[in-house]
Amino acid sequence: MKRILTAAVVAVTAALTLSACGGSDPLTSATPSNAPATSAGTSAKVVVGSFNFPESILLGSIYAQALQAKGVTVEEKPNIGTREVVYDQVKSGGLTVVPEYIGSLLAFVDKTSTAKTKDEIVAGLQAKLPAELGVLDPSEAQDNNSLTVTKETATKDKLTTIEDLAKVSKNYIVGGPPEFKERQEQNFKDVYGLEFKEWKPTGDTTADAIKSGTIQVGNVFTTDPKIVLNDLVSLQDTKNAFGSDNVTPLVYKAGVDGTVTSTLNAVSGKLTTDTLLSLMKRISVDKDDPPVVAKDWLTQNGLL
């Protein structure tokens, strides 16, 4: 299942406001650079929001601290709520920047889309997002579905990609959320020719079930810290069976300028799935605070 946030009753106690920059449209493409700046060479106040889960809060802190290092006045609004709530806040200008996932965002704004690759999805977003909104450069990082195995299984059966799995899948029990078989069985057959010995609903215990041998392959999100803790290997989805879900900033176009755009694109240029996985381990397992983890990563990558 893709990371698509479902609707929830979320109390937002105050209306978020933003003094947007004036002037011409600052996002004429995925990588704009022609937006107005203040006399100090930096943008007006930028409000950075995030969804109500730890990874989004971390990414929001990374964006906020990177912008502050460039002299941008930033207000953070972390842990706001679901996509339904946050999206409307960006569209209205109450939020300026939110970390998003391109595939899930496109599915939200265009429920009929069949786009799979990063370029197809970005093109779909550029066509379907309202005029007020835009996406910047997608990062390499994805918090996406995967088919994951133990390192021992990957070595024994020479598995690097999901395509490699086709030659042995009939001997494997696969696990995942209760709806996993219904959603993916035909898709796997069509894209990779996969047929499994058995499908088991393993839910939140999928990574542990792979490690214990209860199942041989399972559906685990690519930034789940249990991949590291259990020494697992996520197989490469070379044919985009799941579709790309790269992390990217969603922005209120009138509220960003060249400084904001170039800074956030620089962050995306260094953010990878492996990086996000290691950062989330610090938060989920080591219990480090997201702002501290964000600052450490930005410093290590010369972005502060």
mmCIF file of C-alpha atoms in Angstrom:
data_model
loop_
_atom_site.group_PDB
_atom_site.id
_atom_site.type_symbol
_atom_site.label_atom_id
_atom_site.label_comp_id
_atom_site.label_asym_id
_atom_site.label_seq_id
_atom_site.Cartn_x
_atom_site.Cartn_y
_atom_site.Cartn_z
ATOM 1 C CA MET A 1 0.000 0.000 0.000
ATOM 2 C CA LYS A 2 1.207 3.446 -0.834
ATOM 3 C CA ARG A 3 1.624 6.133 1.774
ATOM 4 C CA ILE A 4 -1.789 7.751 1.261
ATOM 5 C CA LEU A 5 -3.051 9.513 4.382
ATOM 6 C CA THR A 6 -6.694 8.845 5.169
ATOM 7 C CA ALA A 7 -9.118 11.472 6.427
ATOM 8 C CA ALA A 8 -9.274 12.014 10.166
ATOM 9 C CA VAL A 9 -10.900 14.460 12.559
ATOM 10 C CA VAL A 10 -8.054 16.790 13.397
ATOM 11 C CA ALA A 11 -8.493 19.892 15.557
ATOM 12 C CA VAL A 12 -6.616 22.905 14.282
ATOM 13 C CA THR A 13 -6.982 25.602 16.900
ATOM 14 C CA ALA A 14 -5.825 28.629 14.924
ATOM 15 C CA ALA A 15 -5.961 29.723 11.309
ATOM 16 C CA LEU A 16 -2.485 29.737 9.812
ATOM 17 C CA THR A 17 -1.576 32.960 8.066
ATOM 18 C CA LEU A 18 1.187 33.923 5.711
ATOM 19 C CA SER A 19 2.425 37.154 4.188
ATOM 20 C CA ALA A 20 3.060 35.944 0.663
ATOM 21 C CA CYS A 21 5.627 37.470 -1.608
ATOM 22 C CA GLY A 22 4.261 39.539 -4.455
ATOM 23 C CA GLY A 23 5.372 39.678 -8.041
ATOM 24 C CA SER A 24 5.386 37.207 -10.900
ATOM 25 C CA ASP A 25 4.692 33.475 -10.665
ATOM 26 C CA PRO A 26 7.716 31.970 -8.867
ATOM 27 C CA LEU A 27 7.072 28.427 -10.078
ATOM 28 C CA THR A 28 6.905 28.306 -13.838
ATOM 29 C CA SER A 29 8.542 24.864 -13.821
ATOM 30 C CA ALA A 30 9.652 22.156 -11.387
ATOM 31 C CA THR A 31 12.816 24.150 -10.664
ATOM 32 C CA PRO A 32 11.866 27.830 -10.527
ATOM 33 C CA SER A 33 14.353 30.620 -9.945
ATOM 34 C CA ASN A 34 12.544 33.831 -10.906
ATOM 35 C CA ALA A 35 10.604 34.610 -7.733
ATOM 36 C CA PRO A 36 10.940 37.954 -5.938
ATOM 37 C CA ALA A 37 13.109 38.402 -2.851
ATOM 38 C CA THR A 38 13.214 40.954 -0.081
ATOM 39 C CA SER A 39 15.811 43.702 -0.007
ATOM 40 C CA ALA A 40 17.975 41.534 2.229
ATOM 41 C CA GLY A 41 18.151 38.918 -0.514
ATOM 42 C CA THR A 42 15.980 36.391 1.319
ATOM 43 C CA SER A 43 12.285 35.558 1.174
ATOM 44 C CA ALA A 44 9.550 36.841 3.476
ATOM 45 C CA LYS A 45 8.374 34.528 6.268
ATOM 46 C CA VAL A 46 8.050 30.921 5.167
ATOM 47 C CA VAL A 47 5.744 28.604 7.105
ATOM 48 C CA VAL A 48 6.938 24.978 7.013
ATOM 49 C CA GLY A 49 4.358 22.373 7.951
ATOM 50 C CA SER A 50 4.358 18.585 8.269
ATOM 51 C CA PHE A 51 1.963 15.661 8.513
ATOM 52 C CA ASN A 52 1.227 13.863 11.750
ATOM 53 C CA PHE A 53 3.875 11.125 11.568
ATOM 54 C CA PRO A 54 7.559 11.179 12.617
ATOM 55 C CA GLU A 55 9.184 11.034 9.183
ATOM 56 C CA SER A 56 7.244 14.058 7.956
ATOM 57 C CA ILE A 57 8.123 15.968 11.124
ATOM 58 C CA LEU A 58 11.815 15.157 10.533
ATOM 59 C CA LEU A 59 11.677 16.315 6.910
ATOM 60 C CA GLY A 60 9.885 19.499 7.908
ATOM 61 C CA SER A 61 12.638 20.235 10.420
ATOM 62 C CA ILE A 62 15.302 19.612 7.780
ATOM 63 C CA TYR A 63 13.589 22.065 5.411
ATOM 64 C CA ALA A 64 13.096 24.682 8.129
ATOM 65 C CA GLN A 65 16.676 24.603 9.439
ATOM 66 C CA ALA A 66 18.156 24.640 5.933
ATOM 67 C CA LEU A 67 16.114 27.746 5.101
ATOM 68 C CA GLN A 68 17.034 29.462 8.369
ATOM 69 C CA ALA A 69 20.713 28.895 7.553
ATOM 70 C CA LYS A 70 20.156 30.955 4.383
ATOM 71 C CA GLY A 71 18.664 33.856 6.318
ATOM 72 C CA VAL A 72 15.031 33.021 5.604
ATOM 73 C CA THR A 73 12.540 33.841 8.357
ATOM 74 C CA VAL A 74 10.834 30.517 9.134
ATOM 75 C CA GLU A 75 7.880 29.479 11.252
ATOM 76 C CA GLU A 76 7.425 25.730 11.832
ATOM 77 C CA LYS A 77 4.014 24.081 12.137
ATOM 78 C CA PRO A 78 4.852 20.399 12.773
ATOM 79 C CA ASN A 79 2.512 17.459 13.262
ATOM 80 C CA ILE A 80 -0.560 19.213 11.854
ATOM 81 C CA GLY A 81 -2.621 16.271 10.646
ATOM 82 C CA THR A 82 -3.586 14.297 7.573
ATOM 83 C CA ARG A 83 -3.086 15.177 3.915
ATOM 84 C CA GLU A 84 -6.701 16.362 3.687
ATOM 85 C CA VAL A 85 -6.000 19.026 6.314
ATOM 86 C CA VAL A 86 -2.456 19.947 5.307
ATOM 87 C CA TYR A 87 -3.104 20.155 1.565
ATOM 88 C CA ASP A 88 -5.860 22.720 2.024
ATOM 89 C CA GLN A 89 -3.594 24.797 4.270
ATOM 90 C CA VAL A 90 -0.908 24.940 1.563
ATOM 91 C CA LYS A 91 -3.459 25.737 -1.124
ATOM 92 C CA SER A 92 -4.805 28.645 0.917
ATOM 93 C CA GLY A 93 -1.325 30.015 1.656
ATOM 94 C CA GLY A 94 -1.474 29.270 5.368
ATOM 95 C CA LEU A 95 1.500 26.948 4.847
ATOM 96 C CA THR A 96 4.299 27.686 2.406
ATOM 97 C CA VAL A 97 6.192 24.373 2.292
ATOM 98 C CA VAL A 98 5.312 20.781 3.197
ATOM 99 C CA PRO A 99 7.366 17.612 2.576
ATOM 100 C CA GLU A 100 5.322 15.406 0.258
ATOM 101 C CA TYR A 101 5.527 12.046 -1.562
ATOM 102 C CA ILE A 102 4.941 12.481 -5.281
ATOM 103 C CA GLY A 103 3.059 9.254 -6.046
ATOM 104 C CA SER A 104 0.748 9.577 -3.075
ATOM 105 C CA LEU A 105 0.169 13.268 -3.799
ATOM 106 C CA LEU A 106 -0.771 12.544 -7.417
ATOM 107 C CA ALA A 107 -3.158 9.793 -6.301
ATOM 108 C CA PHE A 108 -4.754 12.376 -3.991
ATOM 109 C CA VAL A 109 -5.275 15.052 -6.671
ATOM 110 C CA ASP A 110 -5.943 12.665 -9.585
ATOM 111 C CA LYS A 111 -7.541 9.378 -8.589
ATOM 112 C CA THR A 112 -7.567 8.165 -12.207
ATOM 113 C CA SER A 113 -3.810 8.512 -12.760
ATOM 114 C CA THR A 114 -1.858 5.441 -13.885
ATOM 115 C CA ALA A 115 1.556 7.164 -13.785
ATOM 116 C CA LYS A 116 4.352 4.981 -12.383
ATOM 117 C CA THR A 117 7.762 6.537 -13.038
ATOM 118 C CA LYS A 118 9.104 9.649 -11.352
ATOM 119 C CA ASP A 119 8.960 11.697 -14.572
ATOM 120 C CA GLU A 120 5.406 10.563 -15.358
ATOM 121 C CA ILE A 121 4.245 11.413 -11.851
ATOM 122 C CA VAL A 122 5.890 14.861 -11.843
ATOM 123 C CA ALA A 123 4.286 15.592 -15.218
ATOM 124 C CA GLY A 124 0.944 14.471 -13.811
ATOM 125 C CA LEU A 125 1.345 16.784 -10.827
ATOM 126 C CA GLN A 126 2.252 19.734 -13.010
ATOM 127 C CA ALA A 127 -0.933 19.112 -14.986
ATOM 128 C CA LYS A 128 -3.285 18.452 -12.072
ATOM 129 C CA LEU A 129 -2.130 20.659 -9.197
ATOM 130 C CA PRO A 130 -4.066 23.925 -8.865
ATOM 131 C CA ALA A 131 -2.364 27.099 -10.037
ATOM 132 C CA GLU A 132 -1.459 28.081 -6.468
ATOM 133 C CA LEU A 133 0.706 24.995 -5.887
ATOM 134 C CA GLY A 134 3.882 23.461 -7.286
ATOM 135 C CA VAL A 135 6.461 20.801 -6.549
ATOM 136 C CA LEU A 136 10.210 21.361 -6.500
ATOM 137 C CA ASP A 137 12.919 18.836 -7.435
ATOM 138 C CA PRO A 138 12.073 15.323 -6.188
ATOM 139 C CA SER A 139 14.791 13.732 -4.062
ATOM 140 C CA GLU A 140 16.117 10.245 -4.594
ATOM 141 C CA ALA A 141 14.610 9.309 -1.207
ATOM 142 C CA GLN A 142 11.410 7.286 -1.203
ATOM 143 C CA ASP A 143 9.279 6.001 1.639
ATOM 144 C CA ASN A 144 7.676 3.424 -0.574
ATOM 145 C CA ASN A 145 6.401 -0.113 -0.592
ATOM 146 C CA SER A 146 8.961 -2.854 -1.115
ATOM 147 C CA LEU A 147 9.321 -6.589 -1.334
ATOM 148 C CA THR A 148 11.911 -7.379 1.297
ATOM 149 C CA VAL A 149 13.879 -10.521 2.218
ATOM 150 C CA THR A 150 16.607 -11.487 4.662
ATOM 151 C CA LYS A 151 20.198 -10.924 3.639
ATOM 152 C CA GLU A 152 20.703 -14.691 3.788
ATOM 153 C CA THR A 153 17.842 -15.273 1.348
ATOM 154 C CA ALA A 154 19.096 -12.554 -0.985
ATOM 155 C CA THR A 155 22.571 -14.128 -1.036
ATOM 156 C CA LYS A 156 21.374 -17.722 -1.360
ATOM 157 C CA ASP A 157 18.969 -17.060 -4.239
ATOM 158 C CA LYS A 158 20.971 -14.224 -5.830
ATOM 159 C CA LEU A 159 18.218 -11.657 -5.348
ATOM 160 C CA THR A 160 18.831 -7.989 -6.052
ATOM 161 C CA THR A 161 15.658 -6.952 -7.850
ATOM 162 C CA ILE A 162 12.014 -8.002 -7.748
ATOM 163 C CA GLU A 163 12.574 -9.378 -11.241
ATOM 164 C CA ASP A 164 15.125 -11.812 -9.768
ATOM 165 C CA LEU A 165 12.410 -13.016 -7.397
ATOM 166 C CA ALA A 166 10.296 -14.422 -10.247
ATOM 167 C CA LYS A 167 12.512 -17.502 -10.575
ATOM 168 C CA VAL A 168 11.911 -18.594 -6.958
ATOM 169 C CA SER A 169 8.660 -16.918 -5.882
ATOM 170 C CA LYS A 170 6.583 -20.107 -6.200
ATOM 171 C CA ASN A 171 8.602 -21.505 -3.290
ATOM 172 C CA TYR A 172 8.044 -18.419 -1.115
ATOM 173 C CA ILE A 173 5.370 -17.380 1.359
ATOM 174 C CA VAL A 174 4.734 -13.635 1.085
ATOM 175 C CA GLY A 175 3.318 -11.432 3.825
ATOM 176 C CA GLY A 176 1.926 -7.954 4.197
ATOM 177 C CA PRO A 177 -1.160 -5.982 5.235
ATOM 178 C CA PRO A 178 -4.526 -7.779 5.065
ATOM 179 C CA GLU A 179 -5.372 -6.014 1.789
ATOM 180 C CA PHE A 180 -1.973 -6.711 0.209
ATOM 181 C CA LYS A 181 -3.015 -9.752 -1.849
ATOM 182 C CA GLU A 182 -6.131 -8.099 -3.219
ATOM 183 C CA ARG A 183 -4.228 -4.978 -4.223
ATOM 184 C CA GLN A 184 -1.038 -6.480 -5.580
ATOM 185 C CA GLU A 185 -1.441 -10.110 -6.709
ATOM 186 C CA GLN A 186 -2.493 -9.321 -10.287
ATOM 187 C CA ASN A 187 -0.127 -6.350 -10.467
ATOM 188 C CA PHE A 188 2.854 -8.569 -9.582
ATOM 189 C CA LYS A 189 1.823 -11.127 -12.190
ATOM 190 C CA ASP A 190 1.437 -8.492 -14.890
ATOM 191 C CA VAL A 191 4.647 -6.578 -14.178
ATOM 192 C CA TYR A 192 7.063 -9.291 -13.012
ATOM 193 C CA GLY A 193 5.366 -12.657 -13.554
ATOM 194 C CA LEU A 194 5.400 -13.323 -9.798
ATOM 195 C CA GLU A 195 3.389 -16.174 -8.305
ATOM 196 C CA PHE A 196 3.770 -17.000 -4.615
ATOM 197 C CA LYS A 197 3.273 -20.268 -2.754
ATOM 198 C CA GLU A 198 1.057 -18.567 -0.185
ATOM 199 C CA TRP A 199 -0.067 -15.096 0.923
ATOM 200 C CA LYS A 200 -0.193 -14.384 4.677
ATOM 201 C CA PRO A 201 -1.652 -11.291 6.379
ATOM 202 C CA THR A 202 1.180 -10.198 8.666
ATOM 203 C CA GLY A 203 0.395 -6.484 9.066
ATOM 204 C CA ASP A 204 2.724 -4.548 11.380
ATOM 205 C CA THR A 205 4.696 -7.725 12.165
ATOM 206 C CA THR A 206 5.832 -8.250 8.547
ATOM 207 C CA ALA A 207 9.496 -7.334 9.091
ATOM 208 C CA ASP A 208 9.702 -9.581 12.156
ATOM 209 C CA ALA A 209 7.982 -12.422 10.263
ATOM 210 C CA ILE A 210 10.631 -12.179 7.529
ATOM 211 C CA LYS A 211 13.402 -12.311 10.117
ATOM 212 C CA SER A 212 11.869 -15.320 11.907
ATOM 213 C CA GLY A 213 11.287 -17.239 8.676
ATOM 214 C CA THR A 214 7.493 -17.346 9.035
ATOM 215 C CA ILE A 215 7.456 -15.763 5.586
ATOM 216 C CA GLN A 216 10.274 -15.502 3.062
ATOM 217 C CA VAL A 217 9.342 -12.152 1.516
ATOM 218 C CA GLY A 218 7.200 -9.297 2.777
ATOM 219 C CA ASN A 219 5.827 -5.842 2.086
ATOM 220 C CA VAL A 220 7.840 -3.377 4.212
ATOM 221 C CA PHE A 221 8.134 0.396 3.778
ATOM 222 C CA THR A 222 11.619 1.299 2.538
ATOM 223 C CA THR A 223 12.388 3.610 5.491
ATOM 224 C CA ASP A 224 11.190 1.207 8.208
ATOM 225 C CA PRO A 225 14.048 0.997 10.789
ATOM 226 C CA LYS A 226 13.387 -2.728 11.148
ATOM 227 C CA ILE A 227 15.078 -3.199 7.779
ATOM 228 C CA VAL A 228 18.319 -2.189 9.475
ATOM 229 C CA LEU A 229 17.605 -3.816 12.836
ATOM 230 C CA ASN A 230 16.675 -7.174 11.271
ATOM 231 C CA ASP A 231 19.408 -7.053 8.606
ATOM 232 C CA LEU A 232 16.909 -7.198 5.736
ATOM 233 C CA VAL A 233 17.257 -6.341 2.049
ATOM 234 C CA SER A 234 14.611 -4.482 0.031
ATOM 235 C CA LEU A 235 14.625 -5.686 -3.574
ATOM 236 C CA GLN A 236 14.852 -3.014 -6.282
ATOM 237 C CA ASP A 237 11.588 -2.304 -8.065
ATOM 238 C CA THR A 238 13.152 -1.801 -11.504
ATOM 239 C CA LYS A 239 9.811 -1.868 -13.354
ATOM 240 C CA ASN A 240 7.919 0.404 -10.935
ATOM 241 C CA ALA A 241 5.303 -2.112 -9.840
ATOM 242 C CA PHE A 242 4.648 0.077 -6.822
ATOM 243 C CA GLY A 243 5.192 3.409 -8.562
ATOM 244 C CA SER A 244 7.652 6.094 -7.489
ATOM 245 C CA ASP A 245 6.959 7.975 -4.260
ATOM 246 C CA ASN A 246 9.928 10.324 -4.028
ATOM 247 C CA VAL A 247 10.091 12.900 -1.252
ATOM 248 C CA THR A 248 9.668 16.443 -2.584
ATOM 249 C CA PRO A 249 8.649 19.861 -1.273
ATOM 250 C CA LEU A 250 5.085 20.910 -2.085
ATOM 251 C CA VAL A 251 4.993 24.705 -2.088
ATOM 252 C CA TYR A 252 2.585 27.619 -2.162
ATOM 253 C CA LYS A 253 3.995 29.279 -5.251
ATOM 254 C CA ALA A 254 3.428 32.907 -4.281
ATOM 255 C CA GLY A 255 5.281 32.388 -1.004
ATOM 256 C CA VAL A 256 8.638 31.142 -2.286
ATOM 257 C CA ASP A 257 11.499 32.853 -4.064
ATOM 258 C CA GLY A 258 14.790 31.812 -5.607
ATOM 259 C CA THR A 259 16.502 31.475 -2.221
ATOM 260 C CA VAL A 260 13.828 29.127 -0.901
ATOM 261 C CA THR A 261 13.731 27.105 -4.099
ATOM 262 C CA SER A 262 17.487 26.652 -4.463
ATOM 263 C CA THR A 263 17.881 25.788 -0.775
ATOM 264 C CA LEU A 264 15.187 23.117 -0.806
ATOM 265 C CA ASN A 265 16.461 21.700 -4.098
ATOM 266 C CA ALA A 266 19.921 21.408 -2.532
ATOM 267 C CA VAL A 267 18.405 19.393 0.329
ATOM 268 C CA SER A 268 16.607 17.110 -2.124
ATOM 269 C CA GLY A 269 19.832 16.648 -4.050
ATOM 270 C CA LYS A 270 21.461 14.981 -1.043
ATOM 271 C CA LEU A 271 18.512 13.075 0.426
ATOM 272 C CA THR A 272 18.443 9.332 -0.346
ATOM 273 C CA THR A 273 16.328 6.419 0.832
ATOM 274 C CA ASP A 274 19.277 4.957 2.760
ATOM 275 C CA THR A 275 19.806 8.331 4.424
ATOM 276 C CA LEU A 276 16.168 8.572 5.431
ATOM 277 C CA LEU A 277 16.264 5.024 6.754
ATOM 278 C CA SER A 278 19.262 5.758 8.980
ATOM 279 C CA LEU A 279 17.752 9.027 10.223
ATOM 280 C CA MET A 280 14.469 7.329 11.068
ATOM 281 C CA LYS A 281 16.340 4.674 13.036
ATOM 282 C CA ARG A 282 17.733 7.428 15.247
ATOM 283 C CA ILE A 283 14.215 8.731 15.863
ATOM 284 C CA SER A 284 12.227 5.487 16.151
ATOM 285 C CA VAL A 285 14.811 3.291 17.860
ATOM 286 C CA ASP A 286 17.321 5.604 19.543
ATOM 287 C CA LYS A 287 14.590 8.108 20.501
ATOM 288 C CA ASP A 288 16.556 11.151 19.331
ATOM 289 C CA ASP A 289 14.579 14.366 18.761
ATOM 290 C CA PRO A 290 13.799 15.124 15.083
ATOM 291 C CA PRO A 291 15.287 18.675 15.184
ATOM 292 C CA VAL A 292 18.578 17.274 16.551
ATOM 293 C CA VAL A 293 18.685 14.542 13.902
ATOM 294 C CA ALA A 294 17.861 17.103 11.211
ATOM 295 C CA LYS A 295 20.618 19.483 12.361
ATOM 296 C CA ASP A 296 23.219 16.705 12.446
ATOM 297 C CA TRP A 297 22.410 15.602 8.892
ATOM 298 C CA LEU A 298 22.375 19.150 7.521
ATOM 299 C CA THR A 299 25.741 19.871 9.177
ATOM 300 C CA GLN A 300 27.313 16.686 7.846
ATOM 301 C CA ASN A 301 26.177 17.596 4.334
ATOM 302 C CA GLY A 302 27.341 21.222 4.414
ATOM 303 C CA LEU A 303 23.808 22.621 4.344
ATOM 304 C CA LEU A 304 24.056 24.635 7.581
#
